[in-house]
Amino acid sequence: MTDAKLCWLDIRGAGTATQAVLEEALHQRIDGIVAADPAAFAGLPPTVRKVLLFEDGLDAVPADLGAADLVVVPGPREERAALQEAHPDVEFGRYVEIVDADTLEDACLAARLEPWSVLDFRDPTKIPLEIVIAAATGAPGSIITTASNTEEAEIIYGVLELGSDGVLMRANTVGDATALRTAASARGGEIDLVELTVTRTTHIGMGERACVDTTTHFRKDEGILVGSHSKGMVLCVSETHPLPYMPTRPFRVNAGALHSYTVSQAGRTHYLSELHAGSKVLAVDVKGRTRPVSVGRVKIETRPLISIDAVAPSGQTVNLILQDDWHVRVLGPNAAVLNSTELKPGDTILGHLPTADRHVGYPIDEFCLEK
């Protein structure tokens, strides 16, 4: 298994859209193009892996493999020994269609022994893929799993938290390459955090605040980014840490006033007030590592509020309005958990400074004054 998440596009059914699909694939830096005819690889740069896939077996493999980097066929490696000997500069992998216990065992064997395994699970359950991923732990090869659409691709990338090394999806039209790349990047990444210095705290009276209850268990050094302005946010910690008067809620972030922004996938922002069951938000830890998590519900209730002002080393100001209560907390350097009502000028908290203005949550290059 590898750490990189690969995107492979199958262009065998693209028809007249093939050229446009390929152009989009190059623009999106798709990792592999899958075809049945070596002529389809004409003009593709060396940065793209050129894969010939033949589900029907060795008899379909042409004598001339052209510019192919990898040929994937059914059956164990001893059945293709002569083919590999004839093409020493080409890699070979195994295709397995999983329909029962026997073919599942074939998939596990391929994942452990083959440099490349392309797996086609015909039933919608992901339990067989979980079994293969577990069986391949520590193996040097890569597992590529077929997906029928980008929703399935996103799930495949996250199975057992490790996910398949890559996804192979048919591309029938322009837009498929972009959607697949988005599904791969939805797993998370990194975001730049900065140390902010608190300059003032102010009790501002009653208002509505939102608790964001997710369907995940937050780690102790993890929360979500929240701020009054789209260009400045503070890392609010979850209720994973013990409290004296109530049990922990490791799925919850008492996030802030309902007008506040938070960050979701692909750099988009959402108001806390518009989140709902099924929405996505970005969980962020103190090192800036991120992962998308699903919202289970949002609780908006009237509570006393406190306004926290802070400044970045660049001079940019940041504001966050939270429930005015000791148990509502933010994160500081070294994962320090800081009670919001005890913050004072000079304290250091962690935040993020997005660079773009926003229009309906999307980054946009235009004049926008927030204060």
GROMACS .gro file of C-alpha atoms in nm:
model
  371
    1MET     CA    1   0.000   0.000   0.000
    2THR     CA    2   0.116   0.353  -0.073
    3ASP     CA    3   0.033   0.694   0.073
    4ALA     CA    4  -0.039   0.863  -0.260
    5LYS     CA    5  -0.399   0.862  -0.380
    6LEU     CA    6  -0.414   0.802  -0.752
    7CYS     CA    7  -0.675   0.906  -1.008
    8TRP     CA    8  -0.709   0.686  -1.317
    9LEU     CA    9  -0.954   0.761  -1.598
   10ASP     CA   10  -1.089   0.490  -1.827
   11ILE     CA   11  -1.143   0.648  -2.171
   12ARG     CA   12  -1.261   0.334  -2.348
   13GLY     CA   13  -1.620   0.457  -2.355
   14ALA     CA   14  -1.559   0.827  -2.417
   15GLY     CA   15  -1.626   0.806  -2.791
   16THR     CA   16  -1.624   1.144  -2.965
   17ALA     CA   17  -1.549   1.317  -2.634
   18THR     CA   18  -1.215   1.136  -2.598
   19GLN     CA   19  -0.992   1.424  -2.699
   20ALA     CA   20  -1.171   1.675  -2.478
   21VAL     CA   21  -1.165   1.430  -2.186
   22LEU     CA   22  -0.790   1.382  -2.231
   23GLU     CA   23  -0.727   1.757  -2.240
   24GLU     CA   24  -0.920   1.800  -1.916
   25ALA     CA   25  -0.737   1.502  -1.763
   26LEU     CA   26  -0.401   1.663  -1.835
   27HIS     CA   27  -0.520   1.993  -1.690
   28GLN     CA   28  -0.633   1.814  -1.372
   29ARG     CA   29  -0.308   1.616  -1.355
   30ILE     CA   30  -0.484   1.281  -1.367
   31ASP     CA   31  -0.231   1.012  -1.280
   32GLY     CA   32  -0.329   0.740  -1.526
   33ILE     CA   33  -0.517   0.699  -1.854
   34VAL     CA   34  -0.670   0.355  -1.916
   35ALA     CA   35  -0.738   0.231  -2.269
   36ALA     CA   36  -0.753  -0.089  -2.475
   37ASP     CA   37  -0.568   0.053  -2.777
   38PRO     CA   38  -0.208   0.180  -2.749
   39ALA     CA   39  -0.291   0.442  -3.015
   40ALA     CA   40  -0.498   0.625  -2.752
   41PHE     CA   41  -0.178   0.729  -2.576
   42ALA     CA   42  -0.046   0.934  -2.867
   43GLY     CA   43   0.070   1.275  -2.748
   44LEU     CA   44   0.037   1.204  -2.376
   45PRO     CA   45   0.330   1.331  -2.168
   46PRO     CA   46   0.554   1.095  -1.967
   47THR     CA   47   0.403   1.226  -1.643
   48VAL     CA   48   0.081   1.033  -1.717
   49ARG     CA   49   0.081   0.658  -1.660
   50LYS     CA   50  -0.048   0.483  -1.972
   51VAL     CA   51  -0.243   0.172  -1.879
   52LEU     CA   52  -0.377  -0.100  -2.107
   53LEU     CA   53  -0.656  -0.298  -1.940
   54PHE     CA   54  -0.794  -0.625  -2.078
   55GLU     CA   55  -1.062  -0.783  -1.858
   56ASP     CA   56  -1.110  -1.073  -2.104
   57GLY     CA   57  -0.759  -1.213  -2.070
   58LEU     CA   58  -0.425  -1.247  -2.246
   59ASP     CA   59  -0.574  -1.323  -2.588
   60ALA     CA   60  -0.688  -0.960  -2.616
   61VAL     CA   61  -0.338  -0.816  -2.562
   62PRO     CA   62  -0.188  -0.683  -2.890
   63ALA     CA   63   0.162  -0.772  -2.998
   64ASP     CA   64   0.261  -0.405  -3.010
   65LEU     CA   65   0.206  -0.233  -2.674
   66GLY     CA   66   0.309   0.106  -2.808
   67ALA     CA   67   0.382   0.363  -2.536
   68ALA     CA   68   0.206   0.165  -2.262
   69ASP     CA   69   0.367   0.180  -1.916
   70LEU     CA   70   0.146  -0.086  -1.758
   71VAL     CA   71  -0.063  -0.377  -1.883
   72VAL     CA   72  -0.332  -0.520  -1.657
   73VAL     CA   73  -0.484  -0.864  -1.726
   74PRO     CA   74  -0.667  -1.133  -1.528
   75GLY     CA   75  -0.489  -1.434  -1.387
   76PRO     CA   76  -0.177  -1.492  -1.175
   77ARG     CA   77   0.165  -1.377  -1.288
   78GLU     CA   78   0.285  -1.718  -1.402
   79GLU     CA   79   0.021  -1.711  -1.679
   80ARG     CA   80   0.173  -1.397  -1.827
   81ALA     CA   81   0.540  -1.488  -1.785
   82ALA     CA   82   0.600  -1.511  -2.160
   83LEU     CA   83   0.431  -1.176  -2.219
   84GLN     CA   84   0.641  -1.010  -1.952
   85GLU     CA   85   0.957  -1.161  -2.096
   86ALA     CA   86   0.868  -1.024  -2.440
   87HIS     CA   87   0.814  -0.673  -2.297
   88PRO     CA   88   1.079  -0.619  -2.026
   89ASP     CA   89   1.026  -0.241  -2.022
   90VAL     CA   90   0.653  -0.265  -1.942
   91GLU     CA   91   0.502  -0.325  -1.598
   92PHE     CA   92   0.227  -0.582  -1.554
   93GLY     CA   93  -0.055  -0.605  -1.305
   94ARG     CA   94  -0.355  -0.821  -1.230
   95TYR     CA   95  -0.725  -0.752  -1.284
   96VAL     CA   96  -0.965  -0.926  -1.046
   97GLU     CA   97  -1.343  -0.917  -1.059
   98ILE     CA   98  -1.473  -0.992  -0.709
   99VAL     CA   99  -1.808  -1.174  -0.704
  100ASP     CA  100  -1.770  -1.437  -0.428
  101ALA     CA  101  -1.539  -1.571  -0.157
  102ASP     CA  102  -1.301  -1.738  -0.402
  103THR     CA  103  -1.246  -1.427  -0.611
  104LEU     CA  104  -1.212  -1.223  -0.292
  105GLU     CA  105  -0.924  -1.452  -0.195
  106ASP     CA  106  -0.775  -1.396  -0.543
  107ALA     CA  107  -0.795  -1.020  -0.481
  108CYS     CA  108  -0.622  -1.052  -0.144
  109LEU     CA  109  -0.345  -1.259  -0.303
  110ALA     CA  110  -0.301  -1.007  -0.584
  111ALA     CA  111  -0.287  -0.718  -0.338
  112ARG     CA  112  -0.011  -0.892  -0.145
  113LEU     CA  113   0.198  -1.008  -0.441
  114GLU     CA  114   0.135  -0.787  -0.744
  115PRO     CA  115   0.290  -0.446  -0.807
  116TRP     CA  116  -0.050  -0.334  -0.941
  117SER     CA  117  -0.393  -0.479  -0.866
  118VAL     CA  118  -0.705  -0.346  -1.038
  119LEU     CA  119  -1.007  -0.464  -0.841
  120ASP     CA  120  -1.366  -0.461  -0.965
  121PHE     CA  121  -1.619  -0.527  -0.687
  122ARG     CA  122  -1.954  -0.612  -0.840
  123ASP     CA  123  -2.157  -0.580  -0.518
  124PRO     CA  124  -2.216  -0.235  -0.361
  125THR     CA  125  -2.089  -0.335  -0.014
  126LYS     CA  126  -1.743  -0.210   0.078
  127ILE     CA  127  -1.670  -0.489   0.326
  128PRO     CA  128  -1.475  -0.695   0.066
  129LEU     CA  129  -1.254  -0.394  -0.005
  130GLU     CA  130  -1.193  -0.356   0.368
  131ILE     CA  131  -1.077  -0.719   0.376
  132VAL     CA  132  -0.839  -0.666   0.083
  133ILE     CA  133  -0.692  -0.348   0.231
  134ALA     CA  134  -0.633  -0.526   0.561
  135ALA     CA  135  -0.476  -0.823   0.381
  136ALA     CA  136  -0.242  -0.591   0.189
  137THR     CA  137  -0.106  -0.411   0.496
  138GLY     CA  138   0.268  -0.374   0.451
  139ALA     CA  139   0.266  -0.496   0.090
  140PRO     CA  140   0.465  -0.280  -0.157
  141GLY     CA  141   0.211  -0.293  -0.441
  142SER     CA  142  -0.077  -0.058  -0.520
  143ILE     CA  143  -0.450  -0.128  -0.520
  144ILE     CA  144  -0.665   0.049  -0.779
  145THR     CA  145  -1.039   0.004  -0.726
  146THR     CA  146  -1.304   0.070  -0.990
  147ALA     CA  147  -1.579   0.320  -0.912
  148SER     CA  148  -1.902   0.382  -1.100
  149ASN     CA  149  -1.920   0.750  -1.003
  150THR     CA  150  -1.744   1.016  -0.797
  151GLU     CA  151  -1.962   0.956  -0.489
  152GLU     CA  152  -1.842   0.597  -0.481
  153ALA     CA  153  -1.486   0.713  -0.551
  154GLU     CA  154  -1.488   0.936  -0.244
  155ILE     CA  155  -1.598   0.642  -0.029
  156ILE     CA  156  -1.332   0.413  -0.178
  157TYR     CA  157  -1.059   0.666  -0.100
  158GLY     CA  158  -1.158   0.651   0.268
  159VAL     CA  159  -1.233   0.283   0.336
  160LEU     CA  160  -1.072   0.178   0.668
  161GLU     CA  161  -0.935   0.535   0.688
  162LEU     CA  162  -0.651   0.416   0.461
  163GLY     CA  163  -0.853   0.383   0.145
  164SER     CA  164  -0.760   0.225  -0.183
  165ASP     CA  165  -0.435   0.354  -0.332
  166GLY     CA  166  -0.629   0.478  -0.629
  167VAL     CA  167  -0.960   0.483  -0.811
  168LEU     CA  168  -1.032   0.387  -1.171
  169MET     CA  169  -1.344   0.556  -1.308
  170ARG     CA  170  -1.490   0.560  -1.658
  171ALA     CA  171  -1.485   0.901  -1.822
  172ASN     CA  172  -1.774   0.955  -2.058
  173THR     CA  173  -1.781   1.333  -2.077
  174VAL     CA  174  -1.596   1.652  -1.992
  175GLY     CA  175  -1.616   1.715  -1.619
  176ASP     CA  176  -1.546   1.359  -1.509
  177ALA     CA  177  -1.172   1.421  -1.464
  178THR     CA  178  -1.236   1.728  -1.249
  179ALA     CA  179  -1.493   1.544  -1.040
  180LEU     CA  180  -1.258   1.251  -0.978
  181ARG     CA  181  -0.972   1.480  -0.878
  182THR     CA  182  -1.208   1.661  -0.639
  183ALA     CA  183  -1.312   1.329  -0.486
  184ALA     CA  184  -0.947   1.239  -0.427
  185SER     CA  185  -0.865   1.574  -0.268
  186ALA     CA  186  -1.174   1.556  -0.047
  187ARG     CA  187  -0.981   1.325   0.185
  188GLY     CA  188  -0.805   1.626   0.333
  189GLY     CA  189  -0.466   1.789   0.321
  190GLU     CA  190  -0.292   2.067   0.508
  191ILE     CA  191  -0.378   2.426   0.586
  192ASP     CA  192  -0.151   2.704   0.709
  193LEU     CA  193  -0.201   2.802   1.072
  194VAL     CA  194  -0.061   3.116   1.235
  195GLU     CA  195  -0.020   3.227   1.593
  196LEU     CA  196  -0.258   3.510   1.680
  197THR     CA  197  -0.213   3.744   1.975
  198VAL     CA  198  -0.528   3.831   2.168
  199THR     CA  199  -0.579   4.208   2.191
  200ARG     CA  200  -0.920   4.238   2.358
  201THR     CA  201  -1.218   4.041   2.489
  202THR     CA  202  -1.562   4.198   2.525
  203HIS     CA  203  -1.885   4.068   2.675
  204ILE     CA  204  -2.147   4.167   2.417
  205GLY     CA  205  -2.474   4.032   2.557
  206MET     CA  206  -2.719   3.779   2.427
  207GLY     CA  207  -2.727   3.622   2.083
  208GLU     CA  208  -2.751   3.292   1.902
  209ARG     CA  209  -2.461   3.052   1.895
  210ALA     CA  210  -2.422   2.726   1.702
  211CYS     CA  211  -2.293   2.394   1.830
  212VAL     CA  212  -2.177   2.183   1.534
  213ASP     CA  213  -2.233   1.815   1.608
  214THR     CA  214  -2.047   1.594   1.362
  215THR     CA  215  -2.053   1.223   1.287
  216THR     CA  216  -1.689   1.180   1.384
  217HIS     CA  217  -1.480   1.154   1.700
  218PHE     CA  218  -1.248   1.455   1.717
  219ARG     CA  219  -0.896   1.412   1.846
  220LYS     CA  220  -0.782   1.620   2.143
  221ASP     CA  221  -0.573   1.850   1.923
  222GLU     CA  222  -0.844   1.899   1.662
  223GLY     CA  223  -1.135   2.133   1.598
  224ILE     CA  224  -1.283   2.353   1.328
  225LEU     CA  225  -1.191   2.701   1.206
  226VAL     CA  226  -1.443   2.974   1.288
  227GLY     CA  227  -1.437   3.351   1.246
  228SER     CA  228  -1.648   3.661   1.200
  229HIS     CA  229  -1.456   3.747   0.882
  230SER     CA  230  -1.372   3.529   0.582
  231LYS     CA  231  -1.004   3.630   0.598
  232GLY     CA  232  -0.942   3.547   0.962
  233MET     CA  233  -1.046   3.246   1.169
  234VAL     CA  234  -0.963   3.085   1.503
  235LEU     CA  235  -0.921   2.712   1.572
  236CYS     CA  236  -1.207   2.616   1.805
  237VAL     CA  237  -1.149   2.288   1.989
  238SER     CA  238  -1.407   2.012   2.024
  239GLU     CA  239  -1.561   1.904   2.351
  240THR     CA  240  -1.325   1.606   2.363
  241HIS     CA  241  -1.159   1.742   2.677
  242PRO     CA  242  -1.316   1.668   3.019
  243LEU     CA  243  -1.544   1.924   3.182
  244PRO     CA  244  -1.631   1.940   3.554
  245TYR     CA  245  -2.011   1.955   3.523
  246MET     CA  246  -2.099   1.756   3.212
  247PRO     CA  247  -1.980   1.456   3.008
  248THR     CA  248  -1.755   1.507   2.708
  249ARG     CA  249  -1.909   1.543   2.364
  250PRO     CA  250  -1.619   1.429   2.141
  251PHE     CA  251  -1.827   1.488   1.827
  252ARG     CA  252  -1.914   1.850   1.910
  253VAL     CA  253  -1.760   2.192   1.857
  254ASN     CA  254  -1.926   2.482   2.036
  255ALA     CA  255  -1.833   2.689   1.738
  256GLY     CA  256  -1.954   3.045   1.774
  257ALA     CA  257  -2.223   3.296   1.683
  258LEU     CA  258  -2.451   3.188   1.399
  259HIS     CA  259  -2.318   3.454   1.157
  260SER     CA  260  -1.966   3.311   1.173
  261TYR     CA  261  -1.779   3.148   0.887
  262THR     CA  262  -1.631   2.800   0.895
  263VAL     CA  263  -1.427   2.618   0.632
  264SER     CA  264  -1.543   2.316   0.432
  265GLN     CA  265  -1.393   2.128   0.137
  266ALA     CA  266  -1.199   2.289  -0.147
  267GLY     CA  267  -1.150   2.608   0.053
  268ARG     CA  268  -1.517   2.702   0.052
  269THR     CA  269  -1.668   2.874   0.356
  270HIS     CA  270  -2.014   2.836   0.507
  271TYR     CA  271  -2.204   3.034   0.766
  272LEU     CA  272  -2.264   2.829   1.079
  273SER     CA  273  -2.633   2.914   1.038
  274GLU     CA  274  -2.656   2.733   0.703
  275LEU     CA  275  -2.498   2.406   0.813
  276HIS     CA  276  -2.735   2.111   0.845
  277ALA     CA  277  -2.733   1.732   0.869
  278GLY     CA  278  -2.519   1.604   0.583
  279SER     CA  279  -2.311   1.921   0.540
  280LYS     CA  280  -1.932   1.894   0.533
  281VAL     CA  281  -1.689   2.091   0.748
  282LEU     CA  282  -1.312   2.070   0.771
  283ALA     CA  283  -1.161   1.925   1.087
  284VAL     CA  284  -0.819   2.082   1.150
  285ASP     CA  285  -0.550   1.985   1.401
  286VAL     CA  286  -0.280   2.205   1.554
  287LYS     CA  287  -0.032   2.106   1.282
  288GLY     CA  288  -0.271   2.217   1.007
  289ARG     CA  289  -0.365   1.868   0.895
  290THR     CA  290  -0.722   1.851   0.774
  291ARG     CA  291  -0.996   1.600   0.701
  292PRO     CA  292  -1.355   1.652   0.589
  293VAL     CA  293  -1.619   1.546   0.841
  294SER     CA  294  -1.996   1.524   0.807
  295VAL     CA  295  -2.237   1.729   1.016
  296GLY     CA  296  -2.498   1.529   1.208
  297ARG     CA  297  -2.691   1.830   1.335
  298VAL     CA  298  -2.648   2.194   1.433
  299LYS     CA  299  -2.788   2.328   1.760
  300ILE     CA  300  -2.859   2.701   1.752
  301GLU     CA  301  -2.961   2.843   2.090
  302THR     CA  302  -2.967   3.182   2.263
  303ARG     CA  303  -2.674   3.232   2.494
  304PRO     CA  304  -2.455   3.517   2.630
  305LEU     CA  305  -2.170   3.594   2.389
  306ILE     CA  306  -1.810   3.707   2.416
  307SER     CA  307  -1.614   3.880   2.138
  308ILE     CA  308  -1.245   3.794   2.101
  309ASP     CA  309  -1.017   4.021   1.899
  310ALA     CA  310  -0.669   3.911   1.795
  311VAL     CA  311  -0.394   4.018   1.559
  312ALA     CA  312  -0.164   3.817   1.330
  313PRO     CA  313   0.211   3.885   1.294
  314SER     CA  314   0.127   4.052   0.961
  315GLY     CA  315  -0.095   4.301   1.140
  316GLN     CA  316  -0.418   4.150   1.012
  317THR     CA  317  -0.697   4.151   1.269
  318VAL     CA  318  -0.920   3.856   1.349
  319ASN     CA  319  -1.249   3.839   1.539
  320LEU     CA  320  -1.439   3.547   1.686
  321ILE     CA  321  -1.765   3.563   1.881
  322LEU     CA  322  -1.828   3.265   2.111
  323GLN     CA  323  -2.070   3.161   2.378
  324ASP     CA  324  -1.966   3.349   2.692
  325ASP     CA  325  -1.894   3.047   2.909
  326TRP     CA  326  -1.584   2.895   3.064
  327HIS     CA  327  -1.628   2.554   2.899
  328VAL     CA  328  -1.611   2.698   2.545
  329ARG     CA  329  -1.250   2.670   2.434
  330VAL     CA  330  -1.001   2.744   2.158
  331LEU     CA  331  -0.662   2.592   2.079
  332GLY     CA  332  -0.322   2.750   2.128
  333PRO     CA  333   0.034   2.649   2.035
  334ASN     CA  334   0.138   2.296   2.137
  335ALA     CA  335  -0.230   2.196   2.153
  336ALA     CA  336  -0.294   2.412   2.460
  337VAL     CA  337  -0.666   2.417   2.544
  338LEU     CA  338  -0.767   2.772   2.637
  339ASN     CA  339  -1.093   2.867   2.807
  340SER     CA  340  -1.250   3.152   2.614
  341THR     CA  341  -1.359   3.352   2.921
  342GLU     CA  342  -1.006   3.343   3.063
  343LEU     CA  343  -0.836   3.480   2.750
  344LYS     CA  344  -0.660   3.812   2.804
  345PRO     CA  345  -0.451   4.051   2.592
  346GLY     CA  346  -0.117   3.894   2.509
  347ASP     CA  347  -0.239   3.535   2.503
  348THR     CA  348  -0.158   3.331   2.191
  349ILE     CA  349  -0.418   3.131   1.999
  350LEU     CA  350  -0.407   2.946   1.667
  351GLY     CA  351  -0.583   3.068   1.356
  352HIS     CA  352  -0.591   3.070   0.979
  353LEU     CA  353  -0.582   3.362   0.736
  354PRO     CA  354  -0.752   3.279   0.403
  355THR     CA  355  -0.632   3.511   0.128
  356ALA     CA  356  -0.941   3.541  -0.091
  357ASP     CA  357  -1.263   3.732  -0.047
  358ARG     CA  358  -1.587   3.534  -0.069
  359HIS     CA  359  -1.903   3.528  -0.274
  360VAL     CA  360  -2.162   3.271  -0.155
  361GLY     CA  361  -1.874   3.093   0.015
  362TYR     CA  362  -1.648   3.061  -0.289
  363PRO     CA  363  -1.310   3.236  -0.312
  364ILE     CA  364  -1.325   3.532  -0.548
  365ASP     CA  365  -1.082   3.806  -0.652
  366GLU     CA  366  -1.280   4.124  -0.590
  367PHE     CA  367  -1.292   4.416  -0.351
  368CYS     CA  368  -1.462   4.326  -0.024
  369LEU     CA  369  -1.439   4.516   0.305
  370GLU     CA  370  -1.527   4.329   0.625
  371LYS     CA  371  -1.519   4.499   0.965
   0.00000   0.00000   0.00000
